[in-house]
PDB file of C-alpha atoms in Angstrom:
ATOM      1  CA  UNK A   1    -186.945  72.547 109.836  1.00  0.00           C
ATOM      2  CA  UNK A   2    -185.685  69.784 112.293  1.00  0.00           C
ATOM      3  CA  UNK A   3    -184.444  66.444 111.513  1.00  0.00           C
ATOM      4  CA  UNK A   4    -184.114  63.039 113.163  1.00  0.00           C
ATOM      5  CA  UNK A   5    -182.228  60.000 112.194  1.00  0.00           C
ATOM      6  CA  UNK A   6    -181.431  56.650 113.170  1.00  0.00           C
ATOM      7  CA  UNK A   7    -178.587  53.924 111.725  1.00  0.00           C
ATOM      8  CA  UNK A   8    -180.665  50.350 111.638  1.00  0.00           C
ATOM      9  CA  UNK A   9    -177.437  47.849 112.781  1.00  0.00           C
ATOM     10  CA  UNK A  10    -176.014  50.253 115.082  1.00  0.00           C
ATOM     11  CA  UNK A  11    -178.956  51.877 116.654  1.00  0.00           C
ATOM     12  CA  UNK A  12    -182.602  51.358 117.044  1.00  0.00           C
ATOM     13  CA  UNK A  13    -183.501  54.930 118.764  1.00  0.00           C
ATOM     14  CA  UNK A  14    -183.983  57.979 116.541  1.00  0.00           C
ATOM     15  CA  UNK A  15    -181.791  60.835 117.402  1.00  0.00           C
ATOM     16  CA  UNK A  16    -182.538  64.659 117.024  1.00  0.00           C
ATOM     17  CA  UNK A  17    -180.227  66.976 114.629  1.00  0.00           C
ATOM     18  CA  UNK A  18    -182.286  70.070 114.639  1.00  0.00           C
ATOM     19  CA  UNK A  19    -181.846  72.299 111.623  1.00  0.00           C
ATOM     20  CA  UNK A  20    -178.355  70.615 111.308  1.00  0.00           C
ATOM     21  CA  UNK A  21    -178.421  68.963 107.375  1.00  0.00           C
ATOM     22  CA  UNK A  22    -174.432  67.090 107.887  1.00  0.00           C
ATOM     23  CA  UNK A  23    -174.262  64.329 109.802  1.00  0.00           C
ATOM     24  CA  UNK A  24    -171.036  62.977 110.284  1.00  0.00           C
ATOM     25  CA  UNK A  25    -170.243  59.047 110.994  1.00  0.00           C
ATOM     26  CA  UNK A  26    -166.979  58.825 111.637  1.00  0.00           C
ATOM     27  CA  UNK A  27    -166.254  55.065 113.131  1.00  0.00           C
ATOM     28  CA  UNK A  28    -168.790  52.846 111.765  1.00  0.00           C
ATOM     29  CA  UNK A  29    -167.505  49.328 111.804  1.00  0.00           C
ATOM     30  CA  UNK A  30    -167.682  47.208 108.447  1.00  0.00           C
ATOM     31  CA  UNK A  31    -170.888  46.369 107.758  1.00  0.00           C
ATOM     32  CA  UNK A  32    -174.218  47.144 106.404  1.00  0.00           C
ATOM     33  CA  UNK A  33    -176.623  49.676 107.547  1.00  0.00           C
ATOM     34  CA  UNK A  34    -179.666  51.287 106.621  1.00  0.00           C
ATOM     35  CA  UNK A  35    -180.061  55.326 107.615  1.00  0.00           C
ATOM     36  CA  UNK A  36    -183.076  56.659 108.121  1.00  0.00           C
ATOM     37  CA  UNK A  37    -183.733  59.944 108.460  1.00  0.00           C
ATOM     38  CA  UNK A  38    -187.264  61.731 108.706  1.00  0.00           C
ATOM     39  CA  UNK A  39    -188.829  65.716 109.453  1.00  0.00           C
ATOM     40  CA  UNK A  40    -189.304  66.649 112.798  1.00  0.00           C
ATOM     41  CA  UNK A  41    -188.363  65.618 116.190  1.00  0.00           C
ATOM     42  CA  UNK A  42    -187.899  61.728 116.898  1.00  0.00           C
ATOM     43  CA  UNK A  43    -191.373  61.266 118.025  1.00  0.00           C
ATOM     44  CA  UNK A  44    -193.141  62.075 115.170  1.00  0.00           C
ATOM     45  CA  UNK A  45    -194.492  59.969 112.548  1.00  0.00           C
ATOM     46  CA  UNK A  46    -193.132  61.788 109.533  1.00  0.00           C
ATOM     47  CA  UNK A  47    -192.366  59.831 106.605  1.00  0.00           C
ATOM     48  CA  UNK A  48    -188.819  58.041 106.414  1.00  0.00           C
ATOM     49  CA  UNK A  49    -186.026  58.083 103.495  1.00  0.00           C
ATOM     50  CA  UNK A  50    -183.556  55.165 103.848  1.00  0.00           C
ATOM     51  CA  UNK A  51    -180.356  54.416 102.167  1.00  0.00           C
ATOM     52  CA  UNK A  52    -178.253  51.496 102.489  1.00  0.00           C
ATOM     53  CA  UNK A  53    -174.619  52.180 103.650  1.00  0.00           C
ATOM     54  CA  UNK A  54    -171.984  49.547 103.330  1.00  0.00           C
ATOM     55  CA  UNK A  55    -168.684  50.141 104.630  1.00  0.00           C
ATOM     56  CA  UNK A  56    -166.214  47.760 103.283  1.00  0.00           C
ATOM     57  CA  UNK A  57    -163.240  46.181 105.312  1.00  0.00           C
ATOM     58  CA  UNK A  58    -160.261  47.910 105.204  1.00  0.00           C
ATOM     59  CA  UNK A  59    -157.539  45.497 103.427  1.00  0.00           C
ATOM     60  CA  UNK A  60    -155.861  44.204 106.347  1.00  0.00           C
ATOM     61  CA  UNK A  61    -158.892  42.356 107.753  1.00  0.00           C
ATOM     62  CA  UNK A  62    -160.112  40.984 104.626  1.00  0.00           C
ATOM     63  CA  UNK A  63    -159.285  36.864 104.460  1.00  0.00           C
ATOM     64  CA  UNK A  64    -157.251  37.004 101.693  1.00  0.00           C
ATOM     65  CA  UNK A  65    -155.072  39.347 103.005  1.00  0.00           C
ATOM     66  CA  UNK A  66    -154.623  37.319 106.319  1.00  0.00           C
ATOM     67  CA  UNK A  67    -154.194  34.082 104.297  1.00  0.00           C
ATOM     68  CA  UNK A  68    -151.299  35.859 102.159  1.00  0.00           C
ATOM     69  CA  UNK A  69    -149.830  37.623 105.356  1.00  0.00           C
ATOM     70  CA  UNK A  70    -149.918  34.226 106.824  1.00  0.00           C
ATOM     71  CA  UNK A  71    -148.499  32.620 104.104  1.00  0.00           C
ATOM     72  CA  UNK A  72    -145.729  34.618 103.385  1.00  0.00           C
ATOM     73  CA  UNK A  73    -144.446  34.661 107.486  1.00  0.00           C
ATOM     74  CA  UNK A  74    -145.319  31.138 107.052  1.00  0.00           C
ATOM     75  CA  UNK A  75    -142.743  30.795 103.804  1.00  0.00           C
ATOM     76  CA  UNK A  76    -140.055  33.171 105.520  1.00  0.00           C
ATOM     77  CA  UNK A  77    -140.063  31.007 108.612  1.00  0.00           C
ATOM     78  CA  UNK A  78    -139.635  28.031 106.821  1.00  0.00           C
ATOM     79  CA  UNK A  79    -137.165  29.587 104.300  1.00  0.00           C
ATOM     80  CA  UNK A  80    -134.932  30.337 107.576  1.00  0.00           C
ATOM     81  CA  UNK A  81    -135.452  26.855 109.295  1.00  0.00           C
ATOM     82  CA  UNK A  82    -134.332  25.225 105.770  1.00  0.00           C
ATOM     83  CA  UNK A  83    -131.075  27.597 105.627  1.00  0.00           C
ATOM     84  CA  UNK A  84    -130.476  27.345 109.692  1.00  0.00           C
ATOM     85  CA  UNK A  85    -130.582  23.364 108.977  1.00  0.00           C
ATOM     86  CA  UNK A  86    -128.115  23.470 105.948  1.00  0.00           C
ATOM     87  CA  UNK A  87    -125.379  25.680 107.766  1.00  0.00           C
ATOM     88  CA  UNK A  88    -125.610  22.924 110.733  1.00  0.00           C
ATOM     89  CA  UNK A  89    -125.194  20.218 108.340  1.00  0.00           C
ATOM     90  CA  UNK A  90    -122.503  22.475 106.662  1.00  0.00           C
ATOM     91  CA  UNK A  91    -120.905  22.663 109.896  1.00  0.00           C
ATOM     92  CA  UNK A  92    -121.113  19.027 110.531  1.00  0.00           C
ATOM     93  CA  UNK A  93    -119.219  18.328 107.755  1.00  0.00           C
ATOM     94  CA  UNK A  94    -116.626  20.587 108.329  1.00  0.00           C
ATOM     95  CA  UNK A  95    -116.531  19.044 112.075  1.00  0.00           C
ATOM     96  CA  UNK A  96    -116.159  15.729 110.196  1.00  0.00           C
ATOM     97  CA  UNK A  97    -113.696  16.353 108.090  1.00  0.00           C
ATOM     98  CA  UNK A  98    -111.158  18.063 110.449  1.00  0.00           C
ATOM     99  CA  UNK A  99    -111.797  15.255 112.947  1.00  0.00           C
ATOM    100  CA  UNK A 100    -110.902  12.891 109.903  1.00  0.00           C
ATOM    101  CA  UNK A 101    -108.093  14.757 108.939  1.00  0.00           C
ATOM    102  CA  UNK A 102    -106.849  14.502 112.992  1.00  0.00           C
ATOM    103  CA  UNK A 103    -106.984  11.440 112.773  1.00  0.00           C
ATOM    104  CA  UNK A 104    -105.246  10.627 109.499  1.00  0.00           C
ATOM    105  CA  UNK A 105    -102.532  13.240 110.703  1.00  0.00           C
ATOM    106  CA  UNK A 106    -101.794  11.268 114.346  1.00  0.00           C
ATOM    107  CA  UNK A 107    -101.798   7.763 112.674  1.00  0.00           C
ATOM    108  CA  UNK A 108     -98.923   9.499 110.474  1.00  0.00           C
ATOM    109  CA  UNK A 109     -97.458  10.804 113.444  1.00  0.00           C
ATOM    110  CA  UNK A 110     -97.898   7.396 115.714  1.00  0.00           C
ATOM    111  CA  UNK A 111     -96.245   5.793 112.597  1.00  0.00           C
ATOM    112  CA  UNK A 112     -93.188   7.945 111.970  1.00  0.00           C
ATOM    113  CA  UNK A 113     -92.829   7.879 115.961  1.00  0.00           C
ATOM    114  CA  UNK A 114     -92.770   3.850 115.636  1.00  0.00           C
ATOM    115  CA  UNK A 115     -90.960   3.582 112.741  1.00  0.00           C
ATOM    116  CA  UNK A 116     -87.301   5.112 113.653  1.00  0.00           C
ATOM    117  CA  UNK A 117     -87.467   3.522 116.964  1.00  0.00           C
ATOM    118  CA  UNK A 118     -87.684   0.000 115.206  1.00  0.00           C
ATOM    119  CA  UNK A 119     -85.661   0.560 111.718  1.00  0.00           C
ATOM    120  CA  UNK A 120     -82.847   1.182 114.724  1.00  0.00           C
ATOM    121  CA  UNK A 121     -83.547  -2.078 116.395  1.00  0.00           C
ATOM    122  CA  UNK A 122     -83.446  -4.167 113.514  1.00  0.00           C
ATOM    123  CA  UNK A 123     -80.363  -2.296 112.089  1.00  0.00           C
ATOM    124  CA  UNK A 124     -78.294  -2.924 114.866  1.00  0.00           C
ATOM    125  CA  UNK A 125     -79.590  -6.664 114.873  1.00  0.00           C
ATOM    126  CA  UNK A 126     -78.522  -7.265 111.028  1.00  0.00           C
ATOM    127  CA  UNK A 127     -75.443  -5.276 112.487  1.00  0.00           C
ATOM    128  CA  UNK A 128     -74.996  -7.676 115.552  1.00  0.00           C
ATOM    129  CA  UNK A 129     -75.626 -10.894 112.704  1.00  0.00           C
ATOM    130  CA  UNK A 130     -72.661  -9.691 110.450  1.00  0.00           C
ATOM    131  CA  UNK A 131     -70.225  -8.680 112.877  1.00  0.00           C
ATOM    132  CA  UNK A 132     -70.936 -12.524 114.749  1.00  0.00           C
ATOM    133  CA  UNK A 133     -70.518 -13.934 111.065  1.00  0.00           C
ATOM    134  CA  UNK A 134     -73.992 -14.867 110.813  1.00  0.00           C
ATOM    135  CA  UNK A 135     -74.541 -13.924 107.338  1.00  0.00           C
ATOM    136  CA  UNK A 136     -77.286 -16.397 106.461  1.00  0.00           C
ATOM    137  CA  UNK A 137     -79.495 -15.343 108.779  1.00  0.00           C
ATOM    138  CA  UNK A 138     -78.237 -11.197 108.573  1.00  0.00           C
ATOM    139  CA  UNK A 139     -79.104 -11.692 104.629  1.00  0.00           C
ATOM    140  CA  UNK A 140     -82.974 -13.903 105.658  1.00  0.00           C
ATOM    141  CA  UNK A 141     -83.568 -11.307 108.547  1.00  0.00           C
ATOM    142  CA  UNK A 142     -82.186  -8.007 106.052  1.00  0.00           C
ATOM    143  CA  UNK A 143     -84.537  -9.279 103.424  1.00  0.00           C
ATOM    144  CA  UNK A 144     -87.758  -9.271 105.787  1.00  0.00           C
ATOM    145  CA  UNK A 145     -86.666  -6.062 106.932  1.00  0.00           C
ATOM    146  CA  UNK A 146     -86.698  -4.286 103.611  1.00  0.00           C
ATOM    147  CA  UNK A 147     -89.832  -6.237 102.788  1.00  0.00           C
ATOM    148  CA  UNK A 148     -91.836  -4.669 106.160  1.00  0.00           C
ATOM    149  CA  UNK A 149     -90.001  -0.932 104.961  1.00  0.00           C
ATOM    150  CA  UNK A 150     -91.605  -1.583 101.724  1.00  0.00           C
ATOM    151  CA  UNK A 151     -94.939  -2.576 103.081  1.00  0.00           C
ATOM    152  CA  UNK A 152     -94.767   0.440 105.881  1.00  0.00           C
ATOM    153  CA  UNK A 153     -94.194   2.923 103.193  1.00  0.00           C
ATOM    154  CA  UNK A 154     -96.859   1.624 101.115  1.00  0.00           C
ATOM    155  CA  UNK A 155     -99.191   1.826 103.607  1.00  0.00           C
ATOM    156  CA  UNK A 156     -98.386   4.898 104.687  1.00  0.00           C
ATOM    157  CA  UNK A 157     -99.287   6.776 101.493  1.00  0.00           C
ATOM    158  CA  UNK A 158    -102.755   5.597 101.257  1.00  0.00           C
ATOM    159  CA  UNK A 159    -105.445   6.894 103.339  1.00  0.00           C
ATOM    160  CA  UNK A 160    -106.858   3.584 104.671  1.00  0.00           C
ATOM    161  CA  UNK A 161    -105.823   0.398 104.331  1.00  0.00           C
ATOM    162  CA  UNK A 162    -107.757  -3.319 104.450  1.00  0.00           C
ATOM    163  CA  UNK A 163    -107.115  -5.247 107.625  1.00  0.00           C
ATOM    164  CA  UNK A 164    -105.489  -7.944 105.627  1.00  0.00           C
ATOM    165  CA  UNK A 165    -102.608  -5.841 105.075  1.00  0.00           C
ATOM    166  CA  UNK A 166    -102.415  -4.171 108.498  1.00  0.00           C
ATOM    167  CA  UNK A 167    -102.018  -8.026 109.466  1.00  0.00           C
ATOM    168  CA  UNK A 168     -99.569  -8.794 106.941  1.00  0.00           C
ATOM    169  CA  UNK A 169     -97.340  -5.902 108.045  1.00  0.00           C
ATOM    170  CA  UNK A 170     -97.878  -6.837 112.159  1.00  0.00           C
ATOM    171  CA  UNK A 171     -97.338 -10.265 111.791  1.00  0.00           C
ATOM    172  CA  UNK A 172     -93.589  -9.156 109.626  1.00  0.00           C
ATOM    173  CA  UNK A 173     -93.023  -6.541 112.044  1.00  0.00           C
ATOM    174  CA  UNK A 174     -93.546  -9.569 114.821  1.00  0.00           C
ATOM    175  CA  UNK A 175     -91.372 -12.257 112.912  1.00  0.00           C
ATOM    176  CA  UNK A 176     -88.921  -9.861 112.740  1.00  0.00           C
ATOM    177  CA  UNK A 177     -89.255  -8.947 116.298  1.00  0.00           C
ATOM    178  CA  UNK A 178     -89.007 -12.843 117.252  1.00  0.00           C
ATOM    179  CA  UNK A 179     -85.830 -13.131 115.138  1.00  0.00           C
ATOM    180  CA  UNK A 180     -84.306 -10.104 117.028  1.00  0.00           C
ATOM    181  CA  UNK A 181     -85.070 -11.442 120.661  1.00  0.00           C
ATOM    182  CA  UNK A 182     -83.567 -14.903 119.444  1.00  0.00           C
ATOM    183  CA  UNK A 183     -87.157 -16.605 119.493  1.00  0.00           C
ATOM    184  CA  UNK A 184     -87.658 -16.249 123.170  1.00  0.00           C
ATOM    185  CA  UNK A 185     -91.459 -15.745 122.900  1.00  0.00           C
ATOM    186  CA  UNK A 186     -94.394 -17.398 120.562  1.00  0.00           C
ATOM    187  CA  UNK A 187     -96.921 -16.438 118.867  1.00  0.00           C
ATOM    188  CA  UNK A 188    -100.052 -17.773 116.651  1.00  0.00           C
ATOM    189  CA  UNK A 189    -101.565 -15.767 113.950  1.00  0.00           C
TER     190      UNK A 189
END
């Protein structure tokens, strides 16, 4: 006995498969189809057995599986933008911080620089007062002295300061300064 077939949704002709009773179907696409299959060669009018074949879609190109793949690279990717954005900012805030801390260190510098260079200045002045037997004004000028050392140490401690006392202490460290060049310049406040 011969056979011929034909897959409705793939093909329209019938084909001829002898005696043959296996057919084989190796890469049908997902879908439905309906195979047919009747006696004798294709151009006869035997009668015709169907059967409905569906082939599902494998699990990768189902939309749920898409959606979830997408999902999840869309998750990772932001997952890695949120930690690449918090190791900047983590970074930033070191960067800060040194910079803060270079700062704080060359004030302290710039003012133990300063500070010897004038404590010298206005020793030898009180110096100059007592040995010209000045001791009125070597006692006035001593006590502003020890008043600015006060204020300089004070101010060096803390970390920041209001302006009002960083004037206080310049316009002291000027006074004193006036006193010691024997009021040869002004100045207004």
């Amino acid at each position: 006995m011969e056979y011929s077939y034909r897959i409705i949704g793939l093909q329209e002709n019938w084909i001829s498969i002898g005696s043959n009773q296996l057919i084989t179907l190796p890469s049908l696409l997902p879908g439905e189809y309906t195979f047919e299959i009747k006696a004798g060669k294709p151009q006869n009018s035997a009668p015709i057995k169907s059967l409905a074949i569906l082939v599902p879609a494998p699990l990768y190109q189902k939309a749920w599986f898409i959606l979830l793949i997408l999902a999840i690279a869309g998750a990772g990717i932001f997952a890695i933008l949120q930690w690449r954005i918090k190791r900047i900012r983590e970074e930033e805030a070191e960067r800060t911080e040194i910079n803060k801390k270079m700062a704080e260190l060359e004030l302290k510098a710039l003012r133990s620089q300063m500070n010897p260079h004038f404590m010298f200045n206005s020793l030898n002045s009180i110096k100059n007062y007592i040995l010209h037997a000045e001791p009125k004004l070597a006692a006035e000028y001593l006590s502003s002295f020890a008043h600015l050392i006060r204020m300089i140490l004070q101010n060096s401690r803390e970390k920041m300061i209001t302006l009002q006392e960083e004037l206080e202490t310049l316009i002291l460290y000027i006074e004193l300064e006036q006193i010691r060049f024997d009021n040869q310049f002004e100045f207004h406040c």
